Amino acid sequence: MTAGPATTLVRGRLMWFVDEPATAGAAAVRYVEDGAIHIEDGIIREAGEAGLILSALPSGTEIVDHRPHLVLPGLIDPHLHLPQTQVIASPAKDLLDWLNRYTFVEEQRYGDPEIAAAGARFLIDELLRNGTTTAAVYCSVHPASAEAFFAESERRNTRMAAGKVMMDRNAPDALCDSAETGYRESKALAERWHRRRRQIYAITPRFAPTSTEAQLKAAGALAAELPDCPIQTHLAESASEIALVAELYPWATDYTDVYDRFGLLRPGAMLGHSIHLTGRERARLAETRSAAIFCPTSNLFLGSGLFDLAAMRDISPALAMGIATDIGGGTSYSMLQTAAAAHQVLALQGQRLAPFDAFHLMTRGNARAMRLDGCVGSLEPGSEADLVVLDARATPAMARRMARAETLEEELSILMMMGDDRAVATTYVMGERVK
Ligand code: GUN
Ligand code: ZN
């Protein structure tokens, strides 16, 4: 006798998105008060009304009841750094001072495979504890750091994108590859790990100041050879960084033009920060369907500036964007806390991050930025069963506030403004509980 597929039924109040709340309004949201998700071999077969799904359930299905908690697709963090878990909260004047004084020192340790492996174990533990099941990760310049991260992610069966950073100038020698070795090592890692089970290779030129033109050219060539790979880099984060880029690339129209000229803008390109942009640059991101990634706790900590969501949406309401922790410029692993900081950054500019908008970004929006929609970030049938179970009464203060909450929107607002890892009741990876 052969065993049938492993099936699980997860009950709870389900919420996911099928469109953008900012443009489609209520039609973007799926909410099922008495809901159930039928999972078979790690894949969502059906999500909807519990009564209907229970009536057609195969015998032997394990049932887990999370009511009254909310069950959402696992949260997604599209920008963070593996070798920066021990530089969080390092006091510095600004971005470049922080990079030079702390970060470029710490990242040198990640050439040691054991340090990288321990860092990867910690990072994935911490992400899952916070309900984050997918991330786009910058490793250090050392191929061993990416190797360690992918090995750990594969062991946990998590859906992760990562890449070794390419950097060949304006950093300590011990952190520099070359145009040639950066290309070769990245390509070898991509050949070994891209689309191996759940792993995705991300081409990762760190940012324009730490690459020579020869290296950006090599990164562009690699991107052309690997059209399915995402690309991740940093763009227009701080004033002194932008001044440095203007000095290093005098021929470029602006910072965005540097990446554009080397073929690094396209769907699946994720431009971390994207704060200080001109209308021309925003339009170019929209035209190339690249994604601007908002990293609010990092921007507040380093004093980098205020991400202008309204300006992005004025260019194109459908402009791809994401919201991310940017550990370790960022100060929290929690996507809920990240959404709270995003709300604050936008409120200071007279703008709004509505709770539905925030939860859309943390799930379907970030999946789209990473070009992983259809795979994660949704509860639609066929999606991978990565889930987060959120408890809006997790602390006494939240429970007291929830006693007076009347709508789902208020509950989401309480979760994002008051919640953190304590509000994550449990996390599932491919249908298995991991928290
Ligand atoms: N720009 C280039 N590298 C980095 C980094 O590690 N963190 C942040 N926040 N910005 C960067
Ligand atoms: Zn970053």
Coordinates of C-alpha atoms in Angstrom, one line a residue, residues 4-344:
G4 CA -1.5 9.1 0.0
P5 CA -0.5 12.8 -0.1
A6 CA 0.0 14.5 3.2
T7 CA -3.0 16.6 3.8
T8 CA -3.7 19.3 6.4
L9 CA -6.6 21.6 7.0
V10 CA -5.8 25.0 8.6
R11 CA -8.8 26.8 10.1
G12 CA -8.9 30.5 10.9
R13 CA -10.1 33.9 9.7
L14 CA -8.4 34.0 6.3
M15 CA -7.3 37.1 4.5
W16 CA -5.3 37.6 1.2
F17 CA -5.2 39.9 -1.8
V18 CA -6.0 39.4 -5.4
D19 CA -5.3 43.0 -6.5
E20 CA -4.0 46.3 -5.2
P21 CA -6.3 47.9 -2.6
A22 CA -4.9 51.3 -3.6
T23 CA -6.5 51.0 -7.0
A24 CA -9.1 48.2 -6.8
G25 CA -10.4 49.0 -3.3
A26 CA -12.4 46.3 -1.5
A27 CA -12.4 44.1 -4.5
A28 CA -8.7 43.5 -3.9
V29 CA -9.3 41.8 -0.6
R30 CA -10.5 38.2 0.1
Y31 CA -11.6 37.8 3.7
V32 CA -13.3 34.6 5.0
E33 CA -14.5 34.9 8.7
D34 CA -14.9 31.1 9.2
G35 CA -12.3 29.9 6.7
A36 CA -10.2 26.9 6.0
I37 CA -7.2 26.1 3.9
H38 CA -6.8 22.6 2.5
I39 CA -3.1 21.8 2.0
E40 CA -1.8 18.8 0.1
D41 CA 1.9 18.1 -0.1
G42 CA 2.8 21.7 0.9
I43 CA 0.5 23.3 -1.7
I44 CA -2.8 25.1 -1.2
R45 CA -5.5 23.1 -2.9
E46 CA -8.3 25.3 -1.8
A47 CA -9.0 28.2 0.6
G48 CA -12.5 29.4 1.4
E49 CA -15.5 28.7 3.6
A50 CA -14.7 26.1 6.2
G51 CA -18.2 24.4 5.9
L52 CA -17.7 23.7 2.2
I53 CA -14.1 22.5 2.5
L54 CA -14.7 20.3 5.6
S55 CA -17.6 18.5 3.8
A56 CA -15.2 17.3 1.0
L57 CA -12.2 16.6 3.1
P58 CA -10.2 13.3 2.5
S59 CA -10.2 11.0 5.6
G60 CA -7.1 11.2 7.7
T61 CA -6.6 14.9 7.2
E62 CA -5.0 16.6 10.2
I63 CA -7.1 19.6 11.3
V64 CA -5.5 22.6 13.0
D65 CA -7.8 25.3 14.3
H66 CA -6.4 28.8 14.8
R67 CA -9.7 30.6 15.3
P68 CA -10.1 33.5 16.3
H69 CA -6.7 34.4 14.8
L70 CA -6.1 35.7 11.3
V71 CA -4.3 33.4 8.8
L72 CA -2.5 35.2 6.0
P73 CA 0.1 34.2 3.4
G74 CA 3.6 34.3 5.0
L75 CA 5.1 37.7 5.1
I76 CA 7.8 38.7 2.6
D77 CA 10.9 40.8 3.2
P78 CA 12.4 41.9 -0.1
H79 CA 15.6 43.5 1.2
L80 CA 17.9 42.5 4.0
H81 CA 21.6 41.7 4.7
L82 CA 22.7 38.3 6.0
P83 CA 26.1 39.6 7.4
Q84 CA 24.5 42.5 9.3
T85 CA 22.7 40.8 12.2
Q86 CA 25.4 42.0 14.5
V87 CA 25.7 45.6 13.3
I88 CA 22.0 46.6 13.9
A89 CA 21.8 49.8 15.9
S90 CA 25.5 50.7 15.4
P91 CA 25.6 54.5 16.0
A92 CA 26.9 56.5 13.0
K93 CA 26.6 59.8 11.4
D94 CA 24.9 58.6 8.2
L95 CA 24.9 55.8 5.6
L96 CA 28.5 56.1 4.4
D97 CA 29.9 56.5 7.9
W98 CA 27.9 53.5 9.1
L99 CA 29.1 51.4 6.1
N100 CA 32.8 52.3 6.6
R101 CA 33.0 52.2 10.4
Y102 CA 30.9 49.1 11.2
T103 CA 29.4 47.2 8.2
F104 CA 32.5 46.8 6.0
V105 CA 34.4 45.6 9.1
E106 CA 31.7 43.1 10.2
E107 CA 31.1 41.7 6.7
Q108 CA 34.8 40.5 6.5
R109 CA 33.9 37.8 9.0
Y110 CA 31.5 36.1 6.6
G111 CA 34.4 34.7 4.5
D112 CA 34.5 32.0 7.3
P113 CA 31.9 29.3 6.3
E114 CA 31.1 28.5 9.9
I115 CA 30.4 32.1 10.8
A116 CA 28.2 32.4 7.7
A117 CA 26.4 29.2 8.5
A118 CA 25.7 30.3 12.1
G119 CA 24.5 33.7 10.8
A120 CA 22.2 32.0 8.3
R121 CA 20.7 29.7 11.0
F122 CA 20.1 32.7 13.2
L123 CA 18.6 34.8 10.4
I124 CA 16.2 32.2 9.1
D125 CA 15.1 31.4 12.7
E126 CA 14.4 35.1 13.4
L127 CA 12.6 35.6 10.1
L128 CA 10.3 32.7 10.8
R129 CA 9.7 33.8 14.4
N130 CA 8.5 37.1 12.9
G131 CA 6.2 35.4 10.4
T132 CA 8.5 36.1 7.4
T133 CA 8.7 33.1 5.1
T134 CA 10.4 34.6 2.0
A135 CA 13.1 37.2 1.8
A136 CA 15.6 38.7 -0.7
V137 CA 19.0 38.5 1.0
Y138 CA 22.3 40.2 0.3
C139 CA 25.1 37.9 1.4
S140 CA 28.7 39.1 1.8
V141 CA 31.2 39.3 -1.1
H142 CA 32.3 35.8 -0.3
P143 CA 30.7 33.0 -2.3
A144 CA 30.9 30.9 1.0
S145 CA 28.3 33.2 2.6
A146 CA 25.8 32.7 -0.2
E147 CA 26.5 28.9 -0.1
A148 CA 25.9 28.8 3.6
F149 CA 22.7 30.8 3.3
F150 CA 21.2 28.6 0.5
A151 CA 22.2 25.4 2.3
E152 CA 20.4 26.6 5.4
S153 CA 17.3 27.7 3.4
E154 CA 17.2 24.4 1.6
R155 CA 17.4 22.5 4.9
R156 CA 14.4 24.5 6.1
N157 CA 12.6 24.3 2.7
T158 CA 12.1 28.1 2.7
R159 CA 11.5 30.1 -0.5
M160 CA 14.4 32.5 -0.5
A161 CA 16.3 34.7 -3.0
A162 CA 19.9 35.5 -2.2
G163 CA 23.2 36.5 -3.9
K164 CA 26.8 37.2 -3.1
V165 CA 27.4 41.0 -3.3
M166 CA 29.6 42.1 -6.2
M167 CA 31.9 45.0 -5.0
D168 CA 35.3 45.9 -6.4
R169 CA 36.1 49.4 -5.2
N170 CA 35.7 51.9 -2.3
A171 CA 35.8 49.2 0.3
P172 CA 38.5 47.3 2.2
D173 CA 40.6 45.0 0.0
A174 CA 39.3 42.0 1.9
L175 CA 35.8 42.8 0.8
C176 CA 36.6 43.4 -2.9
D177 CA 36.2 40.9 -5.7
S178 CA 36.9 42.0 -9.3
A179 CA 34.8 42.5 -12.4
E180 CA 35.9 39.1 -13.6
T181 CA 35.7 37.1 -10.3
G182 CA 32.5 38.8 -9.3
Y183 CA 30.9 37.7 -12.5
R184 CA 32.3 34.1 -12.4
E185 CA 31.5 33.4 -8.8
S186 CA 28.0 34.8 -9.2
K187 CA 27.4 32.7 -12.3
A188 CA 28.6 29.6 -10.6
L189 CA 26.3 30.2 -7.6
A190 CA 23.4 30.8 -9.9
E191 CA 24.1 27.6 -11.8
R192 CA 24.2 25.7 -8.6
W193 CA 21.3 27.3 -6.7
H194 CA 18.9 29.1 -9.0
R195 CA 15.5 27.2 -9.0
R196 CA 17.0 24.3 -7.1
R197 CA 13.9 23.3 -5.1
R198 CA 12.8 26.6 -3.5
Q199 CA 16.0 28.7 -3.9
I200 CA 16.3 31.7 -6.2
Y201 CA 19.6 33.4 -7.2
A202 CA 19.6 37.2 -7.1
I203 CA 22.3 39.0 -9.1
T204 CA 23.6 41.5 -6.4
P205 CA 25.9 44.4 -7.4
R206 CA 26.0 46.1 -4.0
F207 CA 25.5 49.7 -5.3
A208 CA 27.1 52.0 -7.8
P209 CA 29.8 53.5 -5.5
T210 CA 31.3 50.0 -4.7
S211 CA 31.4 48.8 -8.3
T212 CA 33.7 49.9 -11.2
E213 CA 32.1 50.4 -14.5
A214 CA 33.7 47.2 -15.6
Q215 CA 31.9 45.3 -12.8
L216 CA 28.5 46.9 -13.6
K217 CA 29.0 45.9 -17.2
A218 CA 29.8 42.3 -16.1
A219 CA 26.7 42.3 -13.8
G220 CA 24.6 43.5 -16.8
A221 CA 26.1 40.7 -19.0
L222 CA 25.2 38.2 -16.3
A223 CA 21.7 39.6 -16.0
A224 CA 21.3 39.2 -19.8
E225 CA 22.5 35.6 -19.6
L226 CA 20.1 34.9 -16.7
P227 CA 16.9 36.6 -17.6
D228 CA 14.9 34.7 -14.9
C229 CA 17.1 35.9 -12.0
P230 CA 16.0 38.9 -9.9
I231 CA 18.5 41.7 -9.5
Q232 CA 19.0 43.6 -6.2
T233 CA 20.9 46.8 -5.5
H234 CA 20.7 50.1 -3.6
L235 CA 19.5 53.4 -5.2
A236 CA 19.3 57.0 -4.0
E237 CA 19.4 56.4 -0.3
S238 CA 21.4 59.3 1.0
A239 CA 22.6 62.7 -0.1
S240 CA 26.3 62.0 0.3
E241 CA 25.9 58.7 -1.6
I242 CA 24.2 60.5 -4.5
A243 CA 27.0 63.1 -4.6
L244 CA 29.6 60.3 -4.8
V245 CA 27.7 58.6 -7.6
A246 CA 27.6 61.9 -9.6
E247 CA 31.4 62.1 -9.1
L248 CA 32.1 58.5 -10.1
Y249 CA 29.8 58.4 -13.1
P250 CA 30.0 62.0 -14.5
W251 CA 28.4 60.8 -17.8
A252 CA 25.2 59.5 -16.2
T253 CA 22.1 61.6 -16.4
D254 CA 21.3 60.6 -12.8
Y255 CA 21.8 57.7 -10.4
T256 CA 19.1 55.6 -11.9
D257 CA 20.7 56.1 -15.3
V258 CA 23.8 54.3 -14.1
Y259 CA 22.0 51.0 -13.6
D260 CA 19.9 51.6 -16.7
R261 CA 22.9 52.0 -19.0
F262 CA 24.3 48.7 -17.7
G263 CA 21.1 46.8 -18.3
L264 CA 20.2 46.4 -14.6
L265 CA 16.6 47.7 -14.7
R266 CA 13.9 45.2 -15.6
P267 CA 11.0 43.3 -14.0
G268 CA 12.5 41.6 -11.0
A269 CA 15.0 44.4 -10.4
M270 CA 14.7 45.6 -6.8
L271 CA 16.1 49.0 -6.0
G272 CA 16.5 49.3 -2.3
H273 CA 15.5 52.7 -0.8
S274 CA 14.8 54.7 -4.0
I275 CA 14.2 57.8 -1.8
H276 CA 15.8 60.9 -3.5
L277 CA 14.6 60.4 -7.1
T278 CA 13.6 62.9 -9.9
G279 CA 10.4 62.4 -11.9
R280 CA 12.5 61.1 -14.7
E281 CA 14.0 58.4 -12.6
R282 CA 10.6 57.4 -11.2
A283 CA 9.3 57.2 -14.7
R284 CA 12.2 55.0 -15.8
L285 CA 11.6 52.6 -12.9
A286 CA 7.9 52.4 -14.0
E287 CA 8.8 51.9 -17.7
T288 CA 11.3 49.1 -17.0
R289 CA 8.8 47.6 -14.4
S290 CA 11.6 47.7 -11.8
A291 CA 10.5 47.8 -8.1
A292 CA 11.3 50.5 -5.6
I293 CA 11.8 49.0 -2.2
F294 CA 10.9 51.1 0.8
C295 CA 13.0 50.4 3.9
P296 CA 11.5 52.7 6.6
T297 CA 13.2 51.6 9.8
S298 CA 16.6 51.9 8.1
N299 CA 15.8 55.3 6.6
L300 CA 14.7 56.6 10.0
F301 CA 17.7 55.1 11.8
L302 CA 20.3 56.3 9.3
G303 CA 18.4 59.6 8.8
S304 CA 18.5 58.9 5.0
G305 CA 15.2 60.6 4.1
L306 CA 11.5 60.0 3.6
F307 CA 10.3 57.7 0.9
D308 CA 7.7 59.5 -1.2
L309 CA 4.9 57.0 -2.0
A310 CA 2.6 59.6 -3.5
A311 CA 5.3 60.7 -6.0
M312 CA 5.7 57.0 -7.0
R313 CA 2.0 56.5 -7.4
D314 CA 1.6 59.7 -9.3
I315 CA 4.0 58.4 -12.0
S316 CA 2.1 55.1 -12.2
P317 CA -0.5 53.7 -9.8
A318 CA 0.7 50.2 -10.6
L319 CA 4.4 51.0 -10.1
A320 CA 6.0 47.9 -8.6
M321 CA 7.1 48.5 -5.1
G322 CA 7.9 46.7 -1.9
I323 CA 8.5 47.3 1.8
A324 CA 11.4 45.7 3.6
T325 CA 13.4 45.6 6.9
D326 CA 16.9 46.3 5.4
I327 CA 18.4 44.5 8.4
G328 CA 21.0 45.7 9.6
G329 CA 20.5 49.4 8.6
G330 CA 17.0 48.6 9.6
T331 CA 16.3 48.0 13.3
S332 CA 13.5 45.4 13.4
Y333 CA 13.1 42.0 11.9
S334 CA 9.3 42.4 12.2
M335 CA 7.4 43.3 9.0
L336 CA 4.6 44.5 11.3
Q337 CA 7.0 47.0 12.9
T338 CA 8.3 47.9 9.4
A339 CA 4.8 48.7 8.3
A340 CA 4.4 50.9 11.4
A341 CA 7.5 52.8 10.5
A342 CA 6.3 53.1 6.9
H343 CA 3.0 54.6 8.2
Q344 CA 5.0 57.1 10.3

